[in-house]
Amino acid sequence: MDMGREARWDKDAMTVEIVFALVTGCVLAGAVFGVVAGLTLLCGVSGEGRGSLLAGGGLAGGALGVWRVVRVLRRFDAGRREGN
């Protein structure tokens, strides 16, 4: 019976880690896009340059968000394999 409880704890820990990775990845992506969008508005960029900067900010934010998710999940997996 103890092995079943431990396996459930492991599943719960994985679920929590996945949600944490997704939430922090989305927050990071939103923050990066927000900074780029804010700077675009503050500097008064208009026209095609504004669209390009916003697209670049979205792309950079998305890439950093995915990087964060992968980093958190890899770190969790490495810790799990070491027995932590």
GROMACS .gro file of C-alpha atoms in nm:
model
   84
    1MET     CA    1   0.000   0.000   0.000
    2ASP     CA    2   0.287   0.237   0.069
    3MET     CA    3   0.414   0.209  -0.290
    4GLY     CA    4   0.074   0.319  -0.421
    5ARG     CA    5   0.075   0.626  -0.200
    6GLU     CA    6   0.429   0.714  -0.304
    7ALA     CA    7   0.341   0.676  -0.672
    8ARG     CA    8   0.044   0.909  -0.622
    9TRP     CA    9   0.269   1.166  -0.452
   10ASP     CA   10   0.506   1.146  -0.747
   11LYS     CA   11   0.219   1.205  -0.989
   12ASP     CA   12   0.095   1.497  -0.782
   13ALA     CA   13   0.444   1.646  -0.770
   14MET     CA   14   0.473   1.615  -1.148
   15THR     CA   15   0.134   1.781  -1.195
   16VAL     CA   16   0.231   2.070  -0.969
   17GLU     CA   17   0.562   2.111  -1.150
   18ILE     CA   18   0.394   2.114  -1.492
   19VAL     CA   19   0.144   2.379  -1.382
   20PHE     CA   20   0.424   2.584  -1.225
   21ALA     CA   21   0.627   2.561  -1.546
   22LEU     CA   22   0.333   2.666  -1.764
   23VAL     CA   23   0.230   2.956  -1.539
   24THR     CA   24   0.582   3.096  -1.504
   25GLY     CA   25   0.641   3.050  -1.878
   26CYS     CA   26   0.325   3.247  -1.958
   27VAL     CA   27   0.414   3.519  -1.708
   28LEU     CA   28   0.763   3.551  -1.856
   29ALA     CA   29   0.626   3.564  -2.211
   30GLY     CA   30   0.372   3.828  -2.114
   31ALA     CA   31   0.630   4.034  -1.930
   32VAL     CA   32   0.871   4.035  -2.224
   33PHE     CA   33   0.594   4.130  -2.466
   34GLY     CA   34   0.470   4.397  -2.225
   35VAL     CA   35   0.814   4.553  -2.196
   36VAL     CA   36   0.858   4.564  -2.573
   37ALA     CA   37   0.506   4.700  -2.625
   38GLY     CA   38   0.555   4.960  -2.353
   39LEU     CA   39   0.885   5.077  -2.498
   40THR     CA   40   0.726   5.092  -2.842
   41LEU     CA   41   0.452   5.319  -2.710
   42LEU     CA   42   0.689   5.532  -2.501
   43CYS     CA   43   0.928   5.590  -2.789
   44GLY     CA   44   0.642   5.681  -3.022
   45VAL     CA   45   0.724   5.426  -3.289
   46SER     CA   46   0.452   5.413  -3.555
   47GLY     CA   47   0.377   5.247  -3.884
   48GLU     CA   48   0.554   4.937  -4.003
   49GLY     CA   49   0.825   4.968  -3.738
   50ARG     CA   50   0.567   4.942  -3.463
   51GLY     CA   51   0.421   4.624  -3.609
   52SER     CA   52   0.765   4.475  -3.651
   53LEU     CA   53   0.863   4.555  -3.294
   54LEU     CA   54   0.541   4.410  -3.155
   55ALA     CA   55   0.582   4.095  -3.365
   56GLY     CA   56   0.943   4.065  -3.250
   57GLY     CA   57   0.836   4.114  -2.889
   58GLY     CA   58   0.573   3.844  -2.926
   59LEU     CA   59   0.822   3.610  -3.083
   60ALA     CA   60   1.085   3.679  -2.816
   61GLY     CA   61   0.826   3.642  -2.539
   62GLY     CA   62   0.701   3.314  -2.680
   63ALA     CA   63   1.052   3.177  -2.720
   64LEU     CA   64   1.148   3.272  -2.365
   65GLY     CA   65   0.823   3.127  -2.231
   66VAL     CA   66   0.893   2.793  -2.399
   67TRP     CA   67   1.254   2.806  -2.276
   68ARG     CA   68   1.127   2.856  -1.920
   69VAL     CA   69   0.888   2.560  -1.941
   70VAL     CA   70   1.158   2.330  -2.077
   71ARG     CA   71   1.411   2.448  -1.817
   72VAL     CA   72   1.177   2.393  -1.522
   73LEU     CA   73   1.068   2.048  -1.640
   74ARG     CA   74   1.423   1.934  -1.716
   75ARG     CA   75   1.542   2.051  -1.374
   76PHE     CA   76   1.253   1.866  -1.209
   77ASP     CA   77   1.332   1.548  -1.404
   78ALA     CA   78   1.701   1.568  -1.313
   79GLY     CA   79   1.612   1.608  -0.946
   80ARG     CA   80   1.366   1.321  -0.962
   81ARG     CA   81   1.628   1.092  -1.118
   82GLU     CA   82   1.877   1.181  -0.842
   83GLY     CA   83   1.615   1.093  -0.584
   84ASN     CA   84   1.534   1.442  -0.456
   0.00000   0.00000   0.00000
